Each structure stands twice: as structure tokens, then as C-alpha cells.
Short mmCIF file of C-alpha atoms and ligand atoms in Angstrom, two decimals:
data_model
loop_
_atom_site.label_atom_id
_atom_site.label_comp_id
_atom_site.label_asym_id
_atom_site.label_seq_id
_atom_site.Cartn_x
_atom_site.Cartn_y
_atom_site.Cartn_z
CA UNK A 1 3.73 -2.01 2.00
CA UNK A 2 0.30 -0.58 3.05
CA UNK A 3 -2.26 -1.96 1.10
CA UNK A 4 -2.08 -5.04 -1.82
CA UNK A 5 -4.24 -4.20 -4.11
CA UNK A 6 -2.21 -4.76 -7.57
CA UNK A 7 1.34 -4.66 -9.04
CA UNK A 8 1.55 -1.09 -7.69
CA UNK A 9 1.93 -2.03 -4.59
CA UNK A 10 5.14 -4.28 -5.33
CA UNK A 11 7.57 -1.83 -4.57
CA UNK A 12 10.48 -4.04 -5.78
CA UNK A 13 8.87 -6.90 -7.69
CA UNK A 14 12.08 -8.82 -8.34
CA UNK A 15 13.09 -8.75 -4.65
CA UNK A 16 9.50 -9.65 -3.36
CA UNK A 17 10.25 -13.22 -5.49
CA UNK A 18 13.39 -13.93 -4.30
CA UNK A 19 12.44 -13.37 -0.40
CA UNK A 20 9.39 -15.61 -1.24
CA UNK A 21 11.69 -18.30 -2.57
CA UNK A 22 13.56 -17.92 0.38
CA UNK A 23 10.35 -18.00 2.65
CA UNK A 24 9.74 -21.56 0.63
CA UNK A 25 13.17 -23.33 2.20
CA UNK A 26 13.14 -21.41 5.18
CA UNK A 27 9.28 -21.17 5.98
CA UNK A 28 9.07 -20.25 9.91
CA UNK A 29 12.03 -17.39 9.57
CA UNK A 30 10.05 -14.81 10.66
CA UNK A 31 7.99 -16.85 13.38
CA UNK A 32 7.19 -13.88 15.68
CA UNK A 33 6.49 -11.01 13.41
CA UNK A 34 2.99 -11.31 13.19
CA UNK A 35 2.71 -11.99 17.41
CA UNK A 36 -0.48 -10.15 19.26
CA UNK A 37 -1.75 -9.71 15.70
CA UNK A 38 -5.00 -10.71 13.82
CA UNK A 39 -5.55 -11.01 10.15
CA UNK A 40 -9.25 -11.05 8.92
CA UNK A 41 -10.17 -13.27 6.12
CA UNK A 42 -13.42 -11.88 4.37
CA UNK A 43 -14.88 -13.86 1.53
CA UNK A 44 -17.86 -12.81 -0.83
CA UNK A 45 -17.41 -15.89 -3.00
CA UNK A 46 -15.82 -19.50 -2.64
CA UNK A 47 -12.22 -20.11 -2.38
CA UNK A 48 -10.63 -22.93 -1.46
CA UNK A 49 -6.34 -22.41 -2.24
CA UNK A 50 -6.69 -18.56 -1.41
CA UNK A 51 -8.58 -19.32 2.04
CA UNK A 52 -6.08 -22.04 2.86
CA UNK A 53 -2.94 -20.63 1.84
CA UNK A 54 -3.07 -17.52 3.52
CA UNK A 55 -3.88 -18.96 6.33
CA UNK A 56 -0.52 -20.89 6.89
CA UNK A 57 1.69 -18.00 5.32
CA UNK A 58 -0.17 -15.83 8.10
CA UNK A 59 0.58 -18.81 10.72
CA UNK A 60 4.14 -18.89 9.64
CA UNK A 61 4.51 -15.53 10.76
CA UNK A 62 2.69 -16.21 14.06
CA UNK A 63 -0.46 -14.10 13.30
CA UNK A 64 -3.86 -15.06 14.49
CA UNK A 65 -6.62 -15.86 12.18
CA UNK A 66 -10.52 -14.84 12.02
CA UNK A 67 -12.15 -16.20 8.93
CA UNK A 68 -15.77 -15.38 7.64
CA UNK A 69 -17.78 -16.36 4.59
CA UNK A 70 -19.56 -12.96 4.95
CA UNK A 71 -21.22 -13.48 1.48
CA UNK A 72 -23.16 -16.15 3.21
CA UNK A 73 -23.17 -15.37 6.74
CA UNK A 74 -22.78 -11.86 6.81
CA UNK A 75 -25.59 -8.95 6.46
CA UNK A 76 -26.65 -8.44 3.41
CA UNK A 77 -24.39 -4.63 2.57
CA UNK A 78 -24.81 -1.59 0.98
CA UNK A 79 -21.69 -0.12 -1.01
CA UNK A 80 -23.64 2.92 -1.37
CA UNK A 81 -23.54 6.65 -0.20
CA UNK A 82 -26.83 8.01 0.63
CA UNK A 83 -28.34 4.97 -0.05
CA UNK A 84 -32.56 4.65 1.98
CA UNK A 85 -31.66 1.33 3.00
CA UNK A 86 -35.38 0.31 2.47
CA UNK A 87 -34.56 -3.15 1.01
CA UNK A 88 -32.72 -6.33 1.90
CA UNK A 89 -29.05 -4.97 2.64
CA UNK A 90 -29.16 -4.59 6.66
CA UNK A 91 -25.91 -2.89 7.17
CA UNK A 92 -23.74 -0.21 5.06
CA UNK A 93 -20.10 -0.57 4.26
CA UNK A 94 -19.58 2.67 6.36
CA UNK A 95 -20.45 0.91 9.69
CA UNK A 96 -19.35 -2.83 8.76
CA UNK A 97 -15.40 -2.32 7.29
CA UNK A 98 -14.60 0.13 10.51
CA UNK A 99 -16.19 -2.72 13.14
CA UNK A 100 -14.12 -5.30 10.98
CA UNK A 101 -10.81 -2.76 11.49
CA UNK A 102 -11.57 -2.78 15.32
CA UNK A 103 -10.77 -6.84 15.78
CA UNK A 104 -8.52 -7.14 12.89
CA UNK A 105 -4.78 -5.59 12.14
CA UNK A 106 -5.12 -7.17 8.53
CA UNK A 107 -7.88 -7.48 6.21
CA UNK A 108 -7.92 -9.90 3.61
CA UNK A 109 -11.36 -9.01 1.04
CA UNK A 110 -12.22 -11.76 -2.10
CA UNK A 111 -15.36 -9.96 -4.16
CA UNK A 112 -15.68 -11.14 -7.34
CA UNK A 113 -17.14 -8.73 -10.05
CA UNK A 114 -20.82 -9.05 -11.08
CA UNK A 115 -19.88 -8.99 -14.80
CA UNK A 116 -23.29 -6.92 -15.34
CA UNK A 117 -21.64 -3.78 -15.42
CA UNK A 118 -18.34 -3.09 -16.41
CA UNK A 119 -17.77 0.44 -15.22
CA UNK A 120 -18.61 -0.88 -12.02
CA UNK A 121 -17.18 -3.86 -11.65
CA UNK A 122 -13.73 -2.32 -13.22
CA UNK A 123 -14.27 0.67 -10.74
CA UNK A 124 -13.29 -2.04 -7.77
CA UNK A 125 -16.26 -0.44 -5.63
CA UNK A 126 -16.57 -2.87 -3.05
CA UNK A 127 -12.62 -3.18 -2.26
CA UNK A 128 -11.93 0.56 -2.64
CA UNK A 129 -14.88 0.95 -0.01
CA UNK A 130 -13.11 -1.54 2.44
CA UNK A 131 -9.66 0.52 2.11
CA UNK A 132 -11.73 3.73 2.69
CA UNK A 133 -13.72 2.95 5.85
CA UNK A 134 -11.84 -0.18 7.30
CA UNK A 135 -8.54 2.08 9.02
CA UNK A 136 -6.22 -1.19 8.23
CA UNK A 137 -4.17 -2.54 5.42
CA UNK A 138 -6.31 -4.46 2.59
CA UNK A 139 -4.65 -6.98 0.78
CA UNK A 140 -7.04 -8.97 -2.36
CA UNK A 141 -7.83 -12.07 -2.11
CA UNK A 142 -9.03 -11.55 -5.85
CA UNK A 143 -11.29 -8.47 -6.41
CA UNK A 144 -13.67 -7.46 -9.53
CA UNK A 145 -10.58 -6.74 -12.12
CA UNK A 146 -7.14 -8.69 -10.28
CA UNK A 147 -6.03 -11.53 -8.57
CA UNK A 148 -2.64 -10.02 -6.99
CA UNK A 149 -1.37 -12.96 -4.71
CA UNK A 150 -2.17 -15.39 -7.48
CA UNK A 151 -0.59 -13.36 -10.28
CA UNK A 152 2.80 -13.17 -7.94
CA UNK A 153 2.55 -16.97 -7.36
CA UNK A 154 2.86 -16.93 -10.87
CA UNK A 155 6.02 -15.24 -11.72
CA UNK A 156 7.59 -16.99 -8.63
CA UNK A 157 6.77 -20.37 -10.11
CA UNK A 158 8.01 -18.78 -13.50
CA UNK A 159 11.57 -17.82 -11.95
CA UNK A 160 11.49 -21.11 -10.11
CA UNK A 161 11.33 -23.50 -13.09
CA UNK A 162 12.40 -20.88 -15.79
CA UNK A 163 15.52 -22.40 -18.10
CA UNK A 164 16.06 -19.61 -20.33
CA UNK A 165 17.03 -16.55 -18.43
CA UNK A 166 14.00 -14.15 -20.57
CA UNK A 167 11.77 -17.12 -21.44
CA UNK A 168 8.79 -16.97 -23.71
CA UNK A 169 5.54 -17.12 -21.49
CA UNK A 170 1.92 -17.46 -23.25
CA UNK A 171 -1.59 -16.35 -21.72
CA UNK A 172 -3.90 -18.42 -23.62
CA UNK A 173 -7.68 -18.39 -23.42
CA UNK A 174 -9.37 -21.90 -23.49
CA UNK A 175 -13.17 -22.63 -23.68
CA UNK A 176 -15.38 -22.81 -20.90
CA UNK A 177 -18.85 -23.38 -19.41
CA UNK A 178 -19.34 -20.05 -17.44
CA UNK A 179 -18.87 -16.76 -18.24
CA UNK A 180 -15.92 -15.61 -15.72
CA UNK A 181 -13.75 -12.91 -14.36
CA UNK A 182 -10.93 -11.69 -16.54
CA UNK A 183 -9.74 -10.74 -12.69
CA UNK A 184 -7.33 -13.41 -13.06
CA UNK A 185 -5.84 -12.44 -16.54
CA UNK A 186 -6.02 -9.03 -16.07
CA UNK A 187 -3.73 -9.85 -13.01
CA UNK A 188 -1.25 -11.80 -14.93
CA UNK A 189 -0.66 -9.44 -17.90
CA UNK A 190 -0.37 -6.61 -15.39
CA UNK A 191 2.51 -9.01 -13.56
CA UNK A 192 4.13 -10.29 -16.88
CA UNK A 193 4.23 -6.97 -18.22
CA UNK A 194 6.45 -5.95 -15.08
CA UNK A 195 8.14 -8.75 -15.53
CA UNK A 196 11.63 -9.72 -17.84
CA UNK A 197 10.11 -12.10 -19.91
CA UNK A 198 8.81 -12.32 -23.46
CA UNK A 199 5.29 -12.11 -23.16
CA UNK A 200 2.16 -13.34 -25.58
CA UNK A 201 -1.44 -12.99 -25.26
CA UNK A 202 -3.67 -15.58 -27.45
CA UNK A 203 -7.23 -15.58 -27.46
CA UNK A 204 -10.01 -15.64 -30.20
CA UNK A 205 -11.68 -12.23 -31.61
CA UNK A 206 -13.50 -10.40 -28.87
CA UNK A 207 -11.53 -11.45 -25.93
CA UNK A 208 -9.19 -8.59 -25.92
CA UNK A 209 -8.34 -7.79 -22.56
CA UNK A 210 -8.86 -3.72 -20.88
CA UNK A 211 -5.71 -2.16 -22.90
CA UNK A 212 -4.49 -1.20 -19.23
CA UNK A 213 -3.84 -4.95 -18.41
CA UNK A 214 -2.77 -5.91 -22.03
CA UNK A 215 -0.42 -3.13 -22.38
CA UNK A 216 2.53 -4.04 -24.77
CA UNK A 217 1.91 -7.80 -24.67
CA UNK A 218 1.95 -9.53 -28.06
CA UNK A 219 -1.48 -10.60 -29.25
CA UNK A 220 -2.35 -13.09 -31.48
CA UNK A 221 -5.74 -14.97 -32.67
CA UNK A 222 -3.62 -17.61 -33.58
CA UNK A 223 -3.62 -20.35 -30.96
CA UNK A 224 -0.53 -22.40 -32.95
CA UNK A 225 1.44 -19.68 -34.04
CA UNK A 226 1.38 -18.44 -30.32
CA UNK A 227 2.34 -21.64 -28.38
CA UNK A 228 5.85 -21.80 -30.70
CA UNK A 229 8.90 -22.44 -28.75
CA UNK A 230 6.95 -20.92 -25.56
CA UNK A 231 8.11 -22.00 -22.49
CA UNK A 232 4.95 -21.53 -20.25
CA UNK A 233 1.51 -22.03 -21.30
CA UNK A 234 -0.80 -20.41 -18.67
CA UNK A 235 -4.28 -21.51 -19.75
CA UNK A 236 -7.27 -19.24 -18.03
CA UNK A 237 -11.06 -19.06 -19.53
CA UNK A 238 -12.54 -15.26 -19.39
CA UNK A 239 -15.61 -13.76 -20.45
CA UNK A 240 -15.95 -10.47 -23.18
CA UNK A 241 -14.41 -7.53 -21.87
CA UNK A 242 -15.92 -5.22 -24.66
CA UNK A 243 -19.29 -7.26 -24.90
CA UNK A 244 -19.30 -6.95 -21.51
CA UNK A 245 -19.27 -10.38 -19.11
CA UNK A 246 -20.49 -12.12 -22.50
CA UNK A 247 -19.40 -15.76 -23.53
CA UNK A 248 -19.01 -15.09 -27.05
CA UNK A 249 -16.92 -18.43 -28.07
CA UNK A 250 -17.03 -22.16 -26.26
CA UNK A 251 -15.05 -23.18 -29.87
CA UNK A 252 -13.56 -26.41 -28.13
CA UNK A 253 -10.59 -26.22 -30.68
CA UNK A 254 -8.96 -23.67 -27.88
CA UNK A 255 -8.99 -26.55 -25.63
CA UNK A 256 -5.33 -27.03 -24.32
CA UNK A 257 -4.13 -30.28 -25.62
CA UNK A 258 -0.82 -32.63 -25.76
CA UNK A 259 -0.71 -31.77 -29.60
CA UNK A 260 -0.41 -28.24 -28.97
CA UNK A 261 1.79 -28.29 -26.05
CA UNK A 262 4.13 -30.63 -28.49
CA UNK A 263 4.27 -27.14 -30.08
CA UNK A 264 6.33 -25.65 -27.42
CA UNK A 265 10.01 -25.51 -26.47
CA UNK A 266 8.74 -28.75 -23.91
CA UNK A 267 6.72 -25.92 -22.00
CA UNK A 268 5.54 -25.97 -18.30
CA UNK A 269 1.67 -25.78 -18.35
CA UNK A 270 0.09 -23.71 -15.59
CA UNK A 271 -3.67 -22.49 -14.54
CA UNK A 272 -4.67 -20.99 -11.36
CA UNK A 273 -7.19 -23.63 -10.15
CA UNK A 274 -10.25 -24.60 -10.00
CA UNK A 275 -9.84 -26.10 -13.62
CA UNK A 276 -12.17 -28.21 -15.59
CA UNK A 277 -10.69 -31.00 -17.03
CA UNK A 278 -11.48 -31.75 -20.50
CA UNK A 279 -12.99 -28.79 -21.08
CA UNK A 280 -10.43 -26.26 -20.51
CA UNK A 281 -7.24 -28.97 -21.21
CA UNK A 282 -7.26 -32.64 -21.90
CA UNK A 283 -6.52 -34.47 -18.41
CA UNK A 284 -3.56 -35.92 -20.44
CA UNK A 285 -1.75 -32.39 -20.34
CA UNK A 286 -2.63 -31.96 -16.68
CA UNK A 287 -1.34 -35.59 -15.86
CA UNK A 288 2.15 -35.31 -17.72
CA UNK A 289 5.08 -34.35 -16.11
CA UNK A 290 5.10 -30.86 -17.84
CA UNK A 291 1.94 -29.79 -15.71
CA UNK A 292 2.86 -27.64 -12.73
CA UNK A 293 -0.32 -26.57 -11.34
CA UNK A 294 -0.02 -28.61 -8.34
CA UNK A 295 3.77 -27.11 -7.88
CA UNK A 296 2.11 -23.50 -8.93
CA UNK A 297 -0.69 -23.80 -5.92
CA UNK A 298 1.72 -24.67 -3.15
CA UNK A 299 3.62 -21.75 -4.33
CA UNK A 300 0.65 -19.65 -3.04
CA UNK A 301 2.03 -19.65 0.45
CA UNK A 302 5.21 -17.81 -0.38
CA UNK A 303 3.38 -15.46 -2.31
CA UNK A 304 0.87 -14.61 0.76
CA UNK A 305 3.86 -14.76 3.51
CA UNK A 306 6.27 -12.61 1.31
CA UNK A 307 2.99 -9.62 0.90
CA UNK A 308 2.18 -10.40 4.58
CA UNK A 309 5.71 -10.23 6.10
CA UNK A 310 6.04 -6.34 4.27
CA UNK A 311 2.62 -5.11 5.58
CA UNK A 312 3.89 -6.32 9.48
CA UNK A 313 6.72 -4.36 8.76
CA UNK A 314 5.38 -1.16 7.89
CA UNK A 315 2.77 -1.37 10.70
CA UNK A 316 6.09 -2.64 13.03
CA UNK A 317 8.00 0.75 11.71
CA UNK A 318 5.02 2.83 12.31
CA UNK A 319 4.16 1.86 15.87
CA UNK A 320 8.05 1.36 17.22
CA UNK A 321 9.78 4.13 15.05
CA UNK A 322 12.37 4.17 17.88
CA UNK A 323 13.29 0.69 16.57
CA UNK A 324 14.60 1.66 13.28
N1 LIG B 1 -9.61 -17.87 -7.92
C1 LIG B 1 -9.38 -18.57 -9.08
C2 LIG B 1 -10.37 -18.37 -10.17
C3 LIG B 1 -11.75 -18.00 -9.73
C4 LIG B 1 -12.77 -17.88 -10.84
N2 LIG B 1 -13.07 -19.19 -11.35
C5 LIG B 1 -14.29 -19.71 -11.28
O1 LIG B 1 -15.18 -19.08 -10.80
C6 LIG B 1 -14.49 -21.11 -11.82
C7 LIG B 1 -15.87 -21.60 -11.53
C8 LIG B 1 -16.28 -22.84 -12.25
O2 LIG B 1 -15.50 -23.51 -12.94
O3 LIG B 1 -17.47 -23.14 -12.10
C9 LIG B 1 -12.20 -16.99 -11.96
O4 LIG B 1 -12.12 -17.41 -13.09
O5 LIG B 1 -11.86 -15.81 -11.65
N1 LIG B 2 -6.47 -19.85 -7.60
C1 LIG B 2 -7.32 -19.49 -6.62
O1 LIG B 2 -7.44 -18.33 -6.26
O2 LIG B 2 -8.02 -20.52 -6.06
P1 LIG B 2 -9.26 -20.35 -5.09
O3 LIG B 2 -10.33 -19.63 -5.87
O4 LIG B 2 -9.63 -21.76 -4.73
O5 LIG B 2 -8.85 -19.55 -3.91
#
């Protein structure tokens, strides 16, 4: 694998979730891969599972770590070409991701999208600048438009817990105080879509997701109808795609809750984290035995170490060829 950017980079999606589930009971089976090697861990915006997991799937595989908060701490940076660098960015993409590429073998990049404009927010700008100019493999710690690692988390915890062998999986939209990404559900259409299982999109008028992530996903308006004999509700919040970054509904009658989950087949209910109770589900959904967030989080490491453990080995391949 070079870069991991999206579902395009999954070669063999199927076999990257078994060999993560196989990570998760055997976790230090690679141990030395990753020896005399450094992953960098570059965040524009806050993290907390993302930071943390990917940080023990690298030390599983023996890399060393260098983590920066360079939204905060960094100089202020200029993403672009033939830009008079007159105002308060101090340094330019083209001299920051190639230093970054000379201490790091890895390069982990979160950059959330600005949600003011869409063409460039959906034209991933800042990452595509980092694979340009950095000279090392990128992998997404969740960009402008996807959320990779989380999004194969997701099907892993689906194939771990799944009791039908095509089961009926629901993205559903719930209300929310912010206007946010629709990085995350972009991501997860993109990975259900690739993936054998019946998938259904709910989410009130105006929420319809960039027809490239939707694809040939089910959509419905109706919340009810939708969460029928499913077997996974994923819940996620996301501002307008076509009224661009735009909260156009807080109705609180999306709110997850154990009357509509009594809808289900006795579904699993899922979220990436952060999540705010009682606003986005009632805490009695997320306290019942059926909620598998917690479960669904830890699963991040597998995800990370599985991505992780196929980059080493084409930069392994590369360097030794001799040895293959
Ligand atoms: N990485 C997981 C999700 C990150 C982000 N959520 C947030 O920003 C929530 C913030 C809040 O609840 O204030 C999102 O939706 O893309
Ligand atoms: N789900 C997720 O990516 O969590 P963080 O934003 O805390 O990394």
C-alpha cells in the first residue's frame, strides 16, 4: 500500500479485515516490522481515539512515534502556489511537508474541511499537498471529505458482531448542535458500498450526501421505515452538502432513541465518537447492551495496525527487493 487516503487504497478490502481481526488476538505478531522507523502524527484539529490508537497499532509494530498538534503549535501555512506570503502564514506547504518527510518514514495528516467552500474542501487541498511535497506515504487521520481508518473500523466491527451473513446496516443522520463534516459519512458509504451488506441511507430532505459517496445506497427520508429489521444503526450528525456546510434541520425527532431501535432486528448501535448524549441518542440507547461504540473504538487499533503493517511492507519490498 503506498498512500491511505480512501477505499482505493484497500487493495483487498475483505482480506485487510480479516488480518485486522487477526492483529486483535494476536496484537504484537509483527513486533519488529516497523524497527529504525518513525511515523509522524500531524494534527490540524483535536482528536483524541485517532491520536491514541495509532499510536499503539504503530507501537505494536515497533515503530517510533513523533506527534505534533501543528494546528496549534505549528507555523501558520500556506497551501498555495505563488502565493506573496505577505500575511500571517510563515511557512508554505512546499518547504514544511518535505522537512516533515526528512524525520519521518510515515506521515499521518488529520485536516478537517472548512465547510466554507465546498469545491475546496471536497478538492482535499491540504492532504493532496502533503502527498505531493512530503516524499513519504500519507495515511488520513480524517481529511476534508473521509475518515478512512474509522470507516474500516467500521466494517471490522460489522464482520465481528454481524449474525446474518449480508446483514442490513443503516446510516442515519441525527440532530446536532454544530454544523460538521460529512468526512465521516462520506467515508462510511464509500466503505459499505464496497462492502457485502445491504446498505440504507436515512436522513431528512437536504442532507443528501455527494452522489460519489452515496452511490447505490438506498435512501430514505423516512427515519422508521429505514431502521426495519436493520441490524446496525450507525448514527452520525452532518451538515448540507448541497447548501453547502449549512445546518438546515436540528428536528430532535431524528434523535436515536430505545423506541426506534425496538424497530430493528435487536440491532447493534454504533457512532464514531465524540457523541453527544441526548442530543444525538438518548443515553438509554448508549447504556444498553446493544450499544457497541465502546467495542467499535477499541477496534480502531486493528484498523491502524492492519493499514500500517501494508505500508512497512511496501517500503520493506522497495528498499530490500533482494528479500522477496
Ligand atoms: N473524528 C470523529 C468525528 C469528528 C467530527 N466531530 C466533531 O467535530 C464533533 C464536535 C462536537 O461535538 O463539538 C466530525 O463530525 O467529523
Ligand atoms: N472517531 C474519531 O476519529 O475520534 P477522534 O476524533 O477522537 O480521533
Amino acid at each position: 500500500m503506498q498512500h491511505f487516503l480512501s477505499v482505493k487504497d484497500a487493495i483487498d478490502v475483505q482480506a485487510l479485515v480479516k488480518e485486522a481481526l487477526l492483529y486483535k488476538k494476536t496484537p504484537y505478531a509483527d513486533k519488529h516490522i516497523g524497527k529504525n522507523r518513525t511515523m509522524g502524527l500531524l494534527f490540524f484539529n483535536s482528536s483524541l481515539r485517532t491520536r491514541l490508537s495509532t499510536q499503539r497499532a504503530a507501537q505494536n509494530l515497533g515503530l517510533e512515534l513523533i506527534v505534533m498538534n501543528v494546528g496549534q503549535d505549528g507555523w501558520g501555512l500556506e497551501f498555495e502556489d505563488g502565493a506573496i506570503m505577505d500575511g500571517n502564514k510563515a511557512e508554505h506547504i512546499r518547504e514544511a511537508a518535505p522537512v516533515v518527510g526528512q524525520y519521518c518514514d510515515i506521515v499521518g495528516i488529520r485536516s478537517f474541511p472548512g465547510l466554507l467552500d465546498r469545491e475546496e474542501d471536497y478538492s482535499e487541498n491540504v492532504l493532496n499537498q502533503f502527498v505531493k511535497h512530503t516524499g513519504r506515504p500519507i495515511v488520513s487521520l480524517e481529511s476534508a471529505t473521509r475518515h478512512p481508518l474509522q470507516s474500516l473500523t467500521d466494517l471490522i466491527t460489522i464482520e465481528e458482531l454481524k449474525t446474518k451473513p449480508r446483514p442490513k446496516v443503516v446510516l442515519s443522520w441525527a440532530p446536532h448542535v454544530k454544523a460538521l463534516p460529512q468526512a465521516v459519512p462520506n467515508s462510511f458509504a464509500e466503505w459499505m458500498n464496497a462492502a457485502d451488506v445491504d446498505f440504507v441511507i436515512t436522513h431528512p430532505e437536504g442532507y443528501e450526501l455527494a452522489p460519489e459517496f452515496a452511490g447505490n445506497a438506498k435512501v430514505t427520508h423516512n427515519q422508521e421505515e429505514a431502521f426495519k429489521d436493520a441490524d446496525f444503526i450507525y448514527a452520525k450528525n452532518w451538515s448540507s452538502y448541497n447548501e453547502y456546510g449549512k445546518i438546515l434541520s436540528q428536528d430532535p425527532s431524528w434523535k436515536i432513541t430505545t423506541e426506534k431501535m425496538a424497530l430493528t432486528d435487536n440491532a447493534k448501535f454504533m457512532h464514531c465518537l465524540p457523541v453527544r448524549r441526548n442530543v444525538v441518542v438518548d443515553d438509554a440507547v448508549l447504556d444498553s447492551p446493544n450499544s457497541v461504540v465502546i467495542q467499535q473504538a477499541g477496534n480502531r487499533v486493528w484498523a491502524a495496525q492492519v493499514v500500517l503493517k501494508q505500508i512497512l511492507l511496501k517500503i520493506i519490498r522497495e528498499e530490500s527487493p533482494y528479500l522477496f
